[in-house]
Tab-separated table of C-alpha atoms and ligand atoms in Angstrom:
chain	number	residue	atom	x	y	z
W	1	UNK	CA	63.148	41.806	-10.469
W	2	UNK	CA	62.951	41.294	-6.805
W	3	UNK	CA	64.657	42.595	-3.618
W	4	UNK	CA	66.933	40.340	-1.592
W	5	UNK	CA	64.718	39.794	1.431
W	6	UNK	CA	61.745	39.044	-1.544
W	7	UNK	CA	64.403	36.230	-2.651
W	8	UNK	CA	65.843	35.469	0.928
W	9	UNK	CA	62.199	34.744	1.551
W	10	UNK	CA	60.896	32.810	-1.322
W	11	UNK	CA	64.263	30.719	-1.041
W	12	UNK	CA	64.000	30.109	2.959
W	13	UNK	CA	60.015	29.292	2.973
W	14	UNK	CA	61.133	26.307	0.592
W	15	UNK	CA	64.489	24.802	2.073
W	16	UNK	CA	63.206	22.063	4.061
W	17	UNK	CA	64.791	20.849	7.465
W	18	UNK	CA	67.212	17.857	6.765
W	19	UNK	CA	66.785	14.109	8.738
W	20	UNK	CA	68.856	12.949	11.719
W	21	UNK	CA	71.706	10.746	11.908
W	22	UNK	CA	73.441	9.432	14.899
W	23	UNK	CA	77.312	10.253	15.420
W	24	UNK	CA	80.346	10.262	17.702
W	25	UNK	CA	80.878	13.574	19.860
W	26	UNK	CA	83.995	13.759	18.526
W	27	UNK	CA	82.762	14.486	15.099
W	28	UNK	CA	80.129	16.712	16.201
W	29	UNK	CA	81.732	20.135	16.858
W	30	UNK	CA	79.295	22.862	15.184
W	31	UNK	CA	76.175	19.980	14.250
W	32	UNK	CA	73.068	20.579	15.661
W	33	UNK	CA	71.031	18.621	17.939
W	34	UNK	CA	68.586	16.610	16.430
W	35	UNK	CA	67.665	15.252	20.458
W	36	UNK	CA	66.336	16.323	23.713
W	37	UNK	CA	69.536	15.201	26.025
W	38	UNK	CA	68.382	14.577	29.259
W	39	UNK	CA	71.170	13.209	32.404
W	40	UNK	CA	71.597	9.591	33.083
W	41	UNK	CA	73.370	9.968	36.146
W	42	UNK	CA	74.043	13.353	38.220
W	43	UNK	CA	77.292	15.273	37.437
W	44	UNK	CA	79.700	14.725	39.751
W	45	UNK	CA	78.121	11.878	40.681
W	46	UNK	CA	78.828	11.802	44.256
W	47	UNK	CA	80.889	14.078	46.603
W	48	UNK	CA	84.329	15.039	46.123
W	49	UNK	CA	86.977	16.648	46.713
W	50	UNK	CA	87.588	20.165	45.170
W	51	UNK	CA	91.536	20.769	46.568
W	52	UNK	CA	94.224	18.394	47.531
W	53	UNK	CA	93.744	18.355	51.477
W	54	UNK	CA	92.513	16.716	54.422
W	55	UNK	CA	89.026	15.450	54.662
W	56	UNK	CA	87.919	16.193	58.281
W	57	UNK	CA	85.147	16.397	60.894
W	58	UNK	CA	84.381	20.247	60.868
W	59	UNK	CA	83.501	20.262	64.487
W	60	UNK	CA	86.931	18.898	65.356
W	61	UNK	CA	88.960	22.006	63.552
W	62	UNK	CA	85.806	24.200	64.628
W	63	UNK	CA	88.879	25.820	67.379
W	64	UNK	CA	91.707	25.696	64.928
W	65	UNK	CA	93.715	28.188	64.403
W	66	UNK	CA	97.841	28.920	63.146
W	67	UNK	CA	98.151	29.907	67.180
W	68	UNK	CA	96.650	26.515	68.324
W	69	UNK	CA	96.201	24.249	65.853
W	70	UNK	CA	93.588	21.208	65.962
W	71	UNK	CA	95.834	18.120	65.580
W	72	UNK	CA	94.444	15.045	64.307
W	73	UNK	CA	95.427	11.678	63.181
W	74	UNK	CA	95.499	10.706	59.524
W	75	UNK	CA	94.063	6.938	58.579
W	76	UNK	CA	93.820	6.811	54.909
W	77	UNK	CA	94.775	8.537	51.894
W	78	UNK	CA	92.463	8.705	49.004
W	79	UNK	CA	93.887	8.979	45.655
W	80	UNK	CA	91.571	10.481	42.187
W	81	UNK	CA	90.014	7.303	41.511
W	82	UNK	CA	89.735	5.496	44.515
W	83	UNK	CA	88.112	5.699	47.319
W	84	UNK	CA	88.450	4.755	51.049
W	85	UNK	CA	86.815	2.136	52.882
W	86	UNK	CA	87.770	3.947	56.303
W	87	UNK	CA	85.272	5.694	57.961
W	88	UNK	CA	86.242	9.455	60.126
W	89	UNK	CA	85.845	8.845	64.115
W	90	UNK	CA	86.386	11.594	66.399
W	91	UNK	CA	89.692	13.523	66.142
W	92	UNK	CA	90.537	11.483	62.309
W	93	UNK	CA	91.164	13.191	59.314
W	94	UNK	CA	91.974	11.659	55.928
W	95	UNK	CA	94.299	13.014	52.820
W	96	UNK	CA	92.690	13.625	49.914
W	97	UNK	CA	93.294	14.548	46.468
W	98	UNK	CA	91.121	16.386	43.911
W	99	UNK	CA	88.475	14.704	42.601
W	100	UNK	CA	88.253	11.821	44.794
W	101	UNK	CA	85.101	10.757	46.711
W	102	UNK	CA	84.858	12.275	49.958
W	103	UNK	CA	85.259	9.161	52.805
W	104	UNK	CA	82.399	8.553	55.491
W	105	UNK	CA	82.193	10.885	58.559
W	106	UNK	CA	83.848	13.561	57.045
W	107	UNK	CA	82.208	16.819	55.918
W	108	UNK	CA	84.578	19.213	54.903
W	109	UNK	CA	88.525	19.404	52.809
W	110	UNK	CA	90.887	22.040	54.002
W	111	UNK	CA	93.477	22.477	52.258
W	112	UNK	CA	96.952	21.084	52.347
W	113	UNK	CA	98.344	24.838	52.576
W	114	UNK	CA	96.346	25.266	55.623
W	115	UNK	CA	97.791	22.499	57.439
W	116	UNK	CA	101.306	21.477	58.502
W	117	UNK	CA	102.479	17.883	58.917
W	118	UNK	CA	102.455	17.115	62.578
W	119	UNK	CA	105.210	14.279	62.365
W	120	UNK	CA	104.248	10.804	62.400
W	121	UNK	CA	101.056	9.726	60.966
W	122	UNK	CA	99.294	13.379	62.589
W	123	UNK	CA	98.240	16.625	60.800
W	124	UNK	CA	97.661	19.509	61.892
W	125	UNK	CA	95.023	22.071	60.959
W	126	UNK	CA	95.911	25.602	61.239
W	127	UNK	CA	92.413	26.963	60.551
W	128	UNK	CA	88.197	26.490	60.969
W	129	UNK	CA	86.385	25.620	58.279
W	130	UNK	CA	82.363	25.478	57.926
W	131	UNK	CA	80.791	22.116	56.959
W	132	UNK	CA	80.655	21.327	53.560
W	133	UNK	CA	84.153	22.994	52.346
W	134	UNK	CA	85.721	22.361	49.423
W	135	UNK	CA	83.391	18.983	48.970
W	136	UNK	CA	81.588	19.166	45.355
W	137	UNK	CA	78.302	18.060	45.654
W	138	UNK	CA	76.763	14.984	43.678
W	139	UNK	CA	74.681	16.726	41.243
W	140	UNK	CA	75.622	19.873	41.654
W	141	UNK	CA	76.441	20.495	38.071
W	142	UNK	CA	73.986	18.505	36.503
W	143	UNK	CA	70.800	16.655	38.127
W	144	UNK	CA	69.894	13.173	37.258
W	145	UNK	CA	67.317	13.395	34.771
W	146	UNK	CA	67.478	17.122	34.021
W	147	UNK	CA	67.361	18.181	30.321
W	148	UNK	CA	70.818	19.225	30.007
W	149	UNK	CA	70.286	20.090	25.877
W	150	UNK	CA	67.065	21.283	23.734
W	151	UNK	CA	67.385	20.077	20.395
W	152	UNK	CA	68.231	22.907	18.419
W	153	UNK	CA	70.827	23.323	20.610
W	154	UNK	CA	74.836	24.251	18.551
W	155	UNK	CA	77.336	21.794	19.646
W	156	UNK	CA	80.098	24.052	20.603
W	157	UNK	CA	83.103	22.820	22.448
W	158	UNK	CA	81.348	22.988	26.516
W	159	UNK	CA	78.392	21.171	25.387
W	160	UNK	CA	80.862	18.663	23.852
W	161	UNK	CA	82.624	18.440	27.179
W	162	UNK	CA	79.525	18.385	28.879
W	163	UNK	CA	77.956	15.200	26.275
W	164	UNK	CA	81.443	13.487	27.372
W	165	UNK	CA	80.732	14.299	31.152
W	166	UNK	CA	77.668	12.394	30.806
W	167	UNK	CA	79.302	9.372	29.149
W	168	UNK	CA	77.651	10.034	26.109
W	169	UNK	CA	79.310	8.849	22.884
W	170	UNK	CA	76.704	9.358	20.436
W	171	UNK	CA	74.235	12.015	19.624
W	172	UNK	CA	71.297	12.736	16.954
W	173	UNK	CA	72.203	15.884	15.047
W	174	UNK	CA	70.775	17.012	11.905
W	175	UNK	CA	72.361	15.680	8.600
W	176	UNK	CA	74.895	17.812	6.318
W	177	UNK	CA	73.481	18.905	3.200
W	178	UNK	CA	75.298	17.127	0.386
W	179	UNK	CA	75.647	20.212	-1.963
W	180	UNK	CA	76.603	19.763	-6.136
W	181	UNK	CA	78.707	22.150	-7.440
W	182	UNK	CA	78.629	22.488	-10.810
W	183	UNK	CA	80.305	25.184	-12.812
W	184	UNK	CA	79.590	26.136	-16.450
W	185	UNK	CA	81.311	27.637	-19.282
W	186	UNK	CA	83.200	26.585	-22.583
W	187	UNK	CA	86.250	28.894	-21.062
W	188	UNK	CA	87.104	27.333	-17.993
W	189	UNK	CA	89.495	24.597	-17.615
W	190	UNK	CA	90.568	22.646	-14.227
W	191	UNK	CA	93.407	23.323	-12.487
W	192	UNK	CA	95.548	20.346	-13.861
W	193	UNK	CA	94.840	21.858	-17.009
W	194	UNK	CA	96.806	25.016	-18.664
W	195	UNK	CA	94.587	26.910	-20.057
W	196	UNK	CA	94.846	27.597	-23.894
W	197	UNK	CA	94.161	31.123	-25.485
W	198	UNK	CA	90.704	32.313	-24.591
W	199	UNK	CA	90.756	30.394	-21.229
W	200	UNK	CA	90.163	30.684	-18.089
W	201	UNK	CA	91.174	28.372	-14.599
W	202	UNK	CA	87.577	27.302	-12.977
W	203	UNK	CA	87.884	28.948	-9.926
W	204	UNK	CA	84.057	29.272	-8.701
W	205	UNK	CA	83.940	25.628	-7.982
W	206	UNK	CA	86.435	25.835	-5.166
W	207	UNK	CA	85.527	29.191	-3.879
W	208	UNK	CA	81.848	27.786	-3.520
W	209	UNK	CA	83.210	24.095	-2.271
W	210	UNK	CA	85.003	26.077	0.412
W	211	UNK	CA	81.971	28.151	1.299
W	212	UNK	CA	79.985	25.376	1.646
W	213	UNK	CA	82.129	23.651	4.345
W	214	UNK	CA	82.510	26.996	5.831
W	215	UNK	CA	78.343	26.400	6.027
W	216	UNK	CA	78.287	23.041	7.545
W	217	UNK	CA	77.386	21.736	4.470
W	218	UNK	CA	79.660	18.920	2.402
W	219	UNK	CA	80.817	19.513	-1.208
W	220	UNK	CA	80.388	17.117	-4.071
W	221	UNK	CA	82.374	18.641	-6.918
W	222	UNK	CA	80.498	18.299	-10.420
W	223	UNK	CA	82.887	19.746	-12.431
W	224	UNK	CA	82.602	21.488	-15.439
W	225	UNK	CA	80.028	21.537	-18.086
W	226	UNK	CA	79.865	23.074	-21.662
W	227	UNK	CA	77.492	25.704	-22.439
W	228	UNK	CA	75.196	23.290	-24.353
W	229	UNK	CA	72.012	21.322	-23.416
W	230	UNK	CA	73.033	17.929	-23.474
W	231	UNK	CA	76.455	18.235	-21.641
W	232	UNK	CA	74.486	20.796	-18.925
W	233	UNK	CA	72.003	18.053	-18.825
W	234	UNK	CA	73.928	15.235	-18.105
W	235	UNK	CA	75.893	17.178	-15.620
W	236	UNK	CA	72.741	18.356	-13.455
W	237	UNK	CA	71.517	14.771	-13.591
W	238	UNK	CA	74.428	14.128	-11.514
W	239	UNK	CA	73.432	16.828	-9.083
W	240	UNK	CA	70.395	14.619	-8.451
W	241	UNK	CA	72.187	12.835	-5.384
W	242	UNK	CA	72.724	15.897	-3.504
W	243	UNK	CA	70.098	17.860	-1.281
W	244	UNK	CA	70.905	21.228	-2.618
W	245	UNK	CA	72.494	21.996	-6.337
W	246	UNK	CA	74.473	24.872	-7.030
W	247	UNK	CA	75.463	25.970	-10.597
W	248	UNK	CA	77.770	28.877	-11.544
W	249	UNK	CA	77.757	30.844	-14.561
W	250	UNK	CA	74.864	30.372	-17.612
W	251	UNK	CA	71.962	32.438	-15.747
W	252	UNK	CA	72.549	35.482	-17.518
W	253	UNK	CA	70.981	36.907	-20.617
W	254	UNK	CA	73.781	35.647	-23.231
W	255	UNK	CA	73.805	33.090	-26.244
W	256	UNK	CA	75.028	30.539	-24.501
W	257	UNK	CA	73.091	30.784	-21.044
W	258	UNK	CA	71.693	28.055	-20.930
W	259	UNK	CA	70.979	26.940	-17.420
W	260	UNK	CA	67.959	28.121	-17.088
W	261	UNK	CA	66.022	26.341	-20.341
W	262	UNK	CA	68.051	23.333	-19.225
W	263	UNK	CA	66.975	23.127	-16.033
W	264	UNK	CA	63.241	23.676	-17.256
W	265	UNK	CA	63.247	20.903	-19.449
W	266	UNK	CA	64.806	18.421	-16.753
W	267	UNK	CA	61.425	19.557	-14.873
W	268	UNK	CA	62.716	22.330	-12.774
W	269	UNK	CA	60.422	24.538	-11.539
W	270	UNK	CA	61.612	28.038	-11.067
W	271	UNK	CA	60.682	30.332	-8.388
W	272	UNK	CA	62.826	33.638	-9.467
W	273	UNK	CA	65.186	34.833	-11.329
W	274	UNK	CA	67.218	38.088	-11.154
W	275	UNK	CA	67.553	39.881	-7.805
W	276	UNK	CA	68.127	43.869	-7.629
W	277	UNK	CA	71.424	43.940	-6.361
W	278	UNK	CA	75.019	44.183	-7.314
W	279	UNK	CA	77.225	42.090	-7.561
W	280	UNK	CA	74.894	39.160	-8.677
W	281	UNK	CA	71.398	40.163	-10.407
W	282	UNK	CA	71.465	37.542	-12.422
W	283	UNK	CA	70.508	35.144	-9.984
W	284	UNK	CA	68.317	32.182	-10.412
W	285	UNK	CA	65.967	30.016	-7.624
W	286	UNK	CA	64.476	26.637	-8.387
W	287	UNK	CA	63.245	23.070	-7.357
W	288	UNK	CA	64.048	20.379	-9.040
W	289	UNK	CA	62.637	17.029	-7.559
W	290	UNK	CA	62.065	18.475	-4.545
W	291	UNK	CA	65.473	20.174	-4.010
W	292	UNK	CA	66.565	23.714	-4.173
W	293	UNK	CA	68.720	24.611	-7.292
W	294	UNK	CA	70.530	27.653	-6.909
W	295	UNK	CA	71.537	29.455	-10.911
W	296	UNK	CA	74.462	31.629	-9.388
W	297	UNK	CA	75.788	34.275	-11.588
W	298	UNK	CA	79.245	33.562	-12.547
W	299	UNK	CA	81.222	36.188	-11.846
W	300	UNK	CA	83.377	35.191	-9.418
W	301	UNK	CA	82.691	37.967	-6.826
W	302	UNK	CA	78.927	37.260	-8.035
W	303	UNK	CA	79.010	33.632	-7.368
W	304	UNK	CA	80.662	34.451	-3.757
W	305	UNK	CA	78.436	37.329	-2.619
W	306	UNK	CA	75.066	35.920	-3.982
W	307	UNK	CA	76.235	32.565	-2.177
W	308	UNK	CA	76.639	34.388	1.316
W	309	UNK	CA	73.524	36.136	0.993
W	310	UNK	CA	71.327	33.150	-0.606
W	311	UNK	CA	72.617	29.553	-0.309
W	312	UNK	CA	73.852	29.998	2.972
W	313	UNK	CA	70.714	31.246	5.053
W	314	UNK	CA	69.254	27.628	3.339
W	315	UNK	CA	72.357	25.656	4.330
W	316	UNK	CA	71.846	26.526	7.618
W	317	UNK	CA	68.470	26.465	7.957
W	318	UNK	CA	68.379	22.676	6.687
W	319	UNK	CA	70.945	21.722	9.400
W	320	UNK	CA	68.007	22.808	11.667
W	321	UNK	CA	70.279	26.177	13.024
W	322	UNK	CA	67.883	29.370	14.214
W	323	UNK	CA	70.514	31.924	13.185
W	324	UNK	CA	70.085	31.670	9.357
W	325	UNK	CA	71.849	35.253	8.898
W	326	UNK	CA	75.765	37.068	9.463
W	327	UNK	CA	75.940	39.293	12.013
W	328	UNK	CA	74.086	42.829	10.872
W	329	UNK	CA	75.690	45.850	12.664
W	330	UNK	CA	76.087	49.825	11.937
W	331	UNK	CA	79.065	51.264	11.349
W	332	UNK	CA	80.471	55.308	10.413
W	333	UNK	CA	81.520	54.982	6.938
W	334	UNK	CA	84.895	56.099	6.625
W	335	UNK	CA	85.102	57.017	2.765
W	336	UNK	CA	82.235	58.209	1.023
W	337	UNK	CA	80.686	56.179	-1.962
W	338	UNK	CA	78.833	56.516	-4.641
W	339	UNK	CA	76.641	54.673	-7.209
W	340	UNK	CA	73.663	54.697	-9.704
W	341	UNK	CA	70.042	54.318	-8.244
W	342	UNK	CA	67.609	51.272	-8.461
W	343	UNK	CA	69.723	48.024	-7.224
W	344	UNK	CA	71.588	47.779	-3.904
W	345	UNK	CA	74.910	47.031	-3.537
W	346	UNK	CA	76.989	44.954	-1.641
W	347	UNK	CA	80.384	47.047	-1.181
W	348	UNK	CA	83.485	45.018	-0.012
W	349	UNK	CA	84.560	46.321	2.432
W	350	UNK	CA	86.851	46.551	5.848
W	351	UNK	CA	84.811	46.616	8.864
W	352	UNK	CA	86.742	46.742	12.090
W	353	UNK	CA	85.963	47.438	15.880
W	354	UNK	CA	87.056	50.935	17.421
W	355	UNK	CA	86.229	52.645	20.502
W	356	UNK	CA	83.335	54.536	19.677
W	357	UNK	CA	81.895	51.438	17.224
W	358	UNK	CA	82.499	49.680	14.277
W	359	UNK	CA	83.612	51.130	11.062
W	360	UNK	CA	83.728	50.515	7.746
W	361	UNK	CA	85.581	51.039	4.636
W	362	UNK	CA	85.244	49.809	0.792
W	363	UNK	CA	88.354	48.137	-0.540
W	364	UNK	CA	89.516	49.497	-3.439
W	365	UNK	CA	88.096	48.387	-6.894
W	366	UNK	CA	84.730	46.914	-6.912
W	367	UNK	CA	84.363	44.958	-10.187
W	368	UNK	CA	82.178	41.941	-10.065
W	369	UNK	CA	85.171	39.930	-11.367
W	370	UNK	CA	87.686	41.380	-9.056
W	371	UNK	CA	88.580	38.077	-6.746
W	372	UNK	CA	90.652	40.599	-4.252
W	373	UNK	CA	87.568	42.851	-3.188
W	374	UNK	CA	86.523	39.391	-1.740
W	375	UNK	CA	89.845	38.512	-0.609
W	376	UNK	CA	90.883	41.608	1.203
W	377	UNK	CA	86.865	42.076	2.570
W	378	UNK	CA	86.043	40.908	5.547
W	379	UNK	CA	82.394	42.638	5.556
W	380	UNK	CA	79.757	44.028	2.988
W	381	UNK	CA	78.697	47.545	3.041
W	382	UNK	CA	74.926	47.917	2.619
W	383	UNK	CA	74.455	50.443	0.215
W	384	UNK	CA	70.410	51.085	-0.369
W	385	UNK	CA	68.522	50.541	-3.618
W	386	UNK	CA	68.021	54.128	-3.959
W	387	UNK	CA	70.599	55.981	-2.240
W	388	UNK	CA	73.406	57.706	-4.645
W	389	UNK	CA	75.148	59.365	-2.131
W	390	UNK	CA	76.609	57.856	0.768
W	391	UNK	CA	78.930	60.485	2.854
W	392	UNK	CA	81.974	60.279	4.810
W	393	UNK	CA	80.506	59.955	8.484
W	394	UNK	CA	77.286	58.163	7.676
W	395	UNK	CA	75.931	55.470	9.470
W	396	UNK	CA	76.039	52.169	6.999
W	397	UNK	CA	74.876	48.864	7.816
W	398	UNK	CA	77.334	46.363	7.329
W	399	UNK	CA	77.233	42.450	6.999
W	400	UNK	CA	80.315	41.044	9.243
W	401	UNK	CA	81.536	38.108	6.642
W	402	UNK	CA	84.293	37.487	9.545
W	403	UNK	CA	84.064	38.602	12.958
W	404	UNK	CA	87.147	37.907	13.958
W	405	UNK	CA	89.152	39.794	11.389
W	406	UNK	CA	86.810	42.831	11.696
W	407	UNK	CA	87.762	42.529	15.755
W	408	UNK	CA	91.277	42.263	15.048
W	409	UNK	CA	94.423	44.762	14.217
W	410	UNK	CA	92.940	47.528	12.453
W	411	UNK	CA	93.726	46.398	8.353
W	412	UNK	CA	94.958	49.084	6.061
W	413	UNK	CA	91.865	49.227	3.176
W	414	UNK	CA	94.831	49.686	0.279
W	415	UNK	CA	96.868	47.157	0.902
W	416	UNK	CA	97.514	44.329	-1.762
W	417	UNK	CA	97.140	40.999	0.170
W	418	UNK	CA	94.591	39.882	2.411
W	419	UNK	CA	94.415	41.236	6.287
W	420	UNK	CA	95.054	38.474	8.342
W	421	UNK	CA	92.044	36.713	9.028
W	422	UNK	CA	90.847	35.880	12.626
W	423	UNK	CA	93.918	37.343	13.937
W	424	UNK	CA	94.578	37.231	17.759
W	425	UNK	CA	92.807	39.280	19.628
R	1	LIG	P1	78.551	33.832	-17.431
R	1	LIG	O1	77.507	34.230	-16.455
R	1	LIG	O2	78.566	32.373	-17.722
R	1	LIG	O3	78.478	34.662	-18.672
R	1	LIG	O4	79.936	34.171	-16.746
R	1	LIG	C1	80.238	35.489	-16.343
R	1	LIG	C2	81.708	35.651	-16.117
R	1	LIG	O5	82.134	34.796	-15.087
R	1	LIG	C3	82.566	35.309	-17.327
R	1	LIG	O6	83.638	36.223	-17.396
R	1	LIG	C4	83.053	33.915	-17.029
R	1	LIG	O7	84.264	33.633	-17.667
R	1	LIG	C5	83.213	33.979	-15.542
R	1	LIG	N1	83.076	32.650	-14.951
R	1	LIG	C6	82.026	31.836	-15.137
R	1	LIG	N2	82.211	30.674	-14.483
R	1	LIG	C7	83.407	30.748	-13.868
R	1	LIG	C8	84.164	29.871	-13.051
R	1	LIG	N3	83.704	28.660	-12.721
R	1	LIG	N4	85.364	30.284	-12.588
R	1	LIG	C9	85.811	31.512	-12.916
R	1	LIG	N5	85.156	32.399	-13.675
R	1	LIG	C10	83.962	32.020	-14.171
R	2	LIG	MG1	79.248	31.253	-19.194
């Protein structure tokens, strides 16, 4: 049996980097960027106006002041959009809105609450201002030809805005992984279904399908096969049109798992199998024509946990992202635990922000099949391979599953429904 980072390893050194596609910004929130971006044009892209004003000659207002105001005549107003073809003389000034191009002659804005209407077509200016006030300058965001995005780079909502700026529609990003989900068992039955004695409501395919969007990563549902060869078969076939394949259930060391031999004899080639930890040791790591087949236990907190810690690292690393991981921090255990030597554990558990640093506390019962540790978790305690013992007090690490919850209203550890997730803050 191996440790996790042995498995996050062998997993990660074969998950290959997906291809590019082109697509609209507007689709592109969270994709990476498969593209140098370099400016066409500079951002603004000539002078404006930053405040709704007067565009003026600075050395005409250079004496003005709310005592003796510089008076001067206005010959042109200049709307967002437009701009003037009226050039400042001596003693002119110009009204201006924000955002629109600053006219000839002038060199600085003031403001229209530093000025008072002088009657008839004059203003007048109740205060200096130095050259260059309140006018944006071309550029000064972005420079023609500078390389405004690396590829690599996240596409978060500013570099969306900042794409758009540019007037650019279309970028290269990094493909979704097409992911097969595939669950296994002669129990389960789908949810249009009601289940007969002995079975059981297939709920690993939608926790996973969900956890793979949650990844980037889009789900192809394979439904459910029967714990025999040629139904398992036919099923994974199916899987073939995906990048990554995901099974639940049939890894383990009963009758009817039959995954494993199945997968063998379609030519998979199998890199581990079992993982000291708990939930999910029975955990198995393949290729199969060149993409990565992931045995999950079944177990639903199993299939969930082993997911986090395995399939997603891959999913993003194929979308090209650097940060493969959830955020690692320590945290002051607030309940002690205990447990048997030899395998870690991943305890679910309540982290949450306080003033002196995080914290963290299991929820309740632990069982592997126990959907509401998962539910009512927003974090995994770290509990080490050999430890027994953890005390009340003791720094933990913990895996943040969902940083916003764990920053939110403190969540009571015993209560029955889910803490609000990504609560205001
Ligand atoms: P297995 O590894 O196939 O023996 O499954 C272990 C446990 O997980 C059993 O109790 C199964 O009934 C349960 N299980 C397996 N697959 C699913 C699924 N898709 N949805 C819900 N429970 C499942
Ligand atoms: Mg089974």
């Amino acid at each position: 049996m191996i440790s996790v980072e042995e498995a996050q390893e062998s997993i990660l050194s074969r998950i290959p980097i997906l291809g590019r596609e082109r697509i609209y910004i507007a689709d592109a929130l969270g994709r990476v960027l498969a593209e140098d971006v370099f400016a066409s044009r500079p951002l603004p892209p000539w002078a404006n106006s930053a405040m709704d004003g007067y565009a003026v000659r600075a050395r005409d207002i250079a004496e003005a002041s709310p005592e003796s105001p510089a008076t001067l005549r206005v010959i042109d107003e200049i709307q967002a959009g437009f701009e003037s073809d009226k050039s400042l003389g001596p003693g002119d000034a110009i009204r201006i809105m924000t955002g629109a191009p600053i006219p000839g002659g002038a060199d600085a804005v003031v403001m229209v609450e530093l000025t008072e209407c002088g009657g008839g077509d004059e203003v007048r200016i109740l205060q200096a201002m130095p050259e260059g006030e309140a006018i944006r300058a071309p550029g000064e965001d972005v420079r023609k030809g500078e390389r405004v995005f690396e590829a690599g780079a996240i596409l978060l909502p500013p570099a969306i805005g900042m794409l758009a700026g540019m007037g650019r529609a279309n970028v290269y990003v990094t493909r979704r992984p097409r992911v097969a989900i595939l669950s296994t068992g002669e129990e389960l039955v789908e949810l249009h279904e009601e289940p007969a004695p002995g079975q059981i409501y297939n709920s690993n395919s939608y926790a996973l399908a969900a956890q793979v969007r949650e990844a980037g990563g889009e789900p192809i549902l394979l439904g459910i096969a029967r714990d025999n060869a040629e139904d398992l078969e036919s099923h994974l076939r199916d899987g073939l049109a995906a990048d990554l394949i995901l099974t639940s259930g049939g890894v383990s060391v009963g009758d009817f798992d039959l995954v494993k031999s199945t997968l063998g004899d379609l030519g998979n080639e199998m890199h581990f199998w079992r993982v000291r930890m708990k939930p999910g040791k029975p955990m198995a790591f393949g290729t199969l024509e060149g993409r990565p087949v992931f045995g999950l236990p079944g177990n639903p907190v199993s299939t969930m946990v082993s997911f986090e810690l395995f399939v997603r690292p891959a999913l993003m690393k194929m979308q090209g992202k650097s940060i493969l991981h959830r955020p690692l921090v320590l945290a002051r255990l607030l309940a002690p635990l205990s447990k048997s030597p030899e395998r870690r554990h991943y305890v679910r558990a309540l982290a949450h922000w306080e003033e002196e640093g995080w914290t963290a506390t299991a929820v309740g019962v632990q069982g592997s099949n126990i959907i509401q540790s998962m539910v009512r978790a927003n974090a995994l305690i770290i509990f080490p391979e050999y430890e027994t013992e953890l005390a009340e007090g003791c720094q933990v690490q913990v895996v943040l599953l969902d940083e916003g919850a764990a920053l939110g209203p403190r969540p009571d550890p015993d209560a029955l429904v889910a803490a609000p997730r990504n609560a205001e803050i």
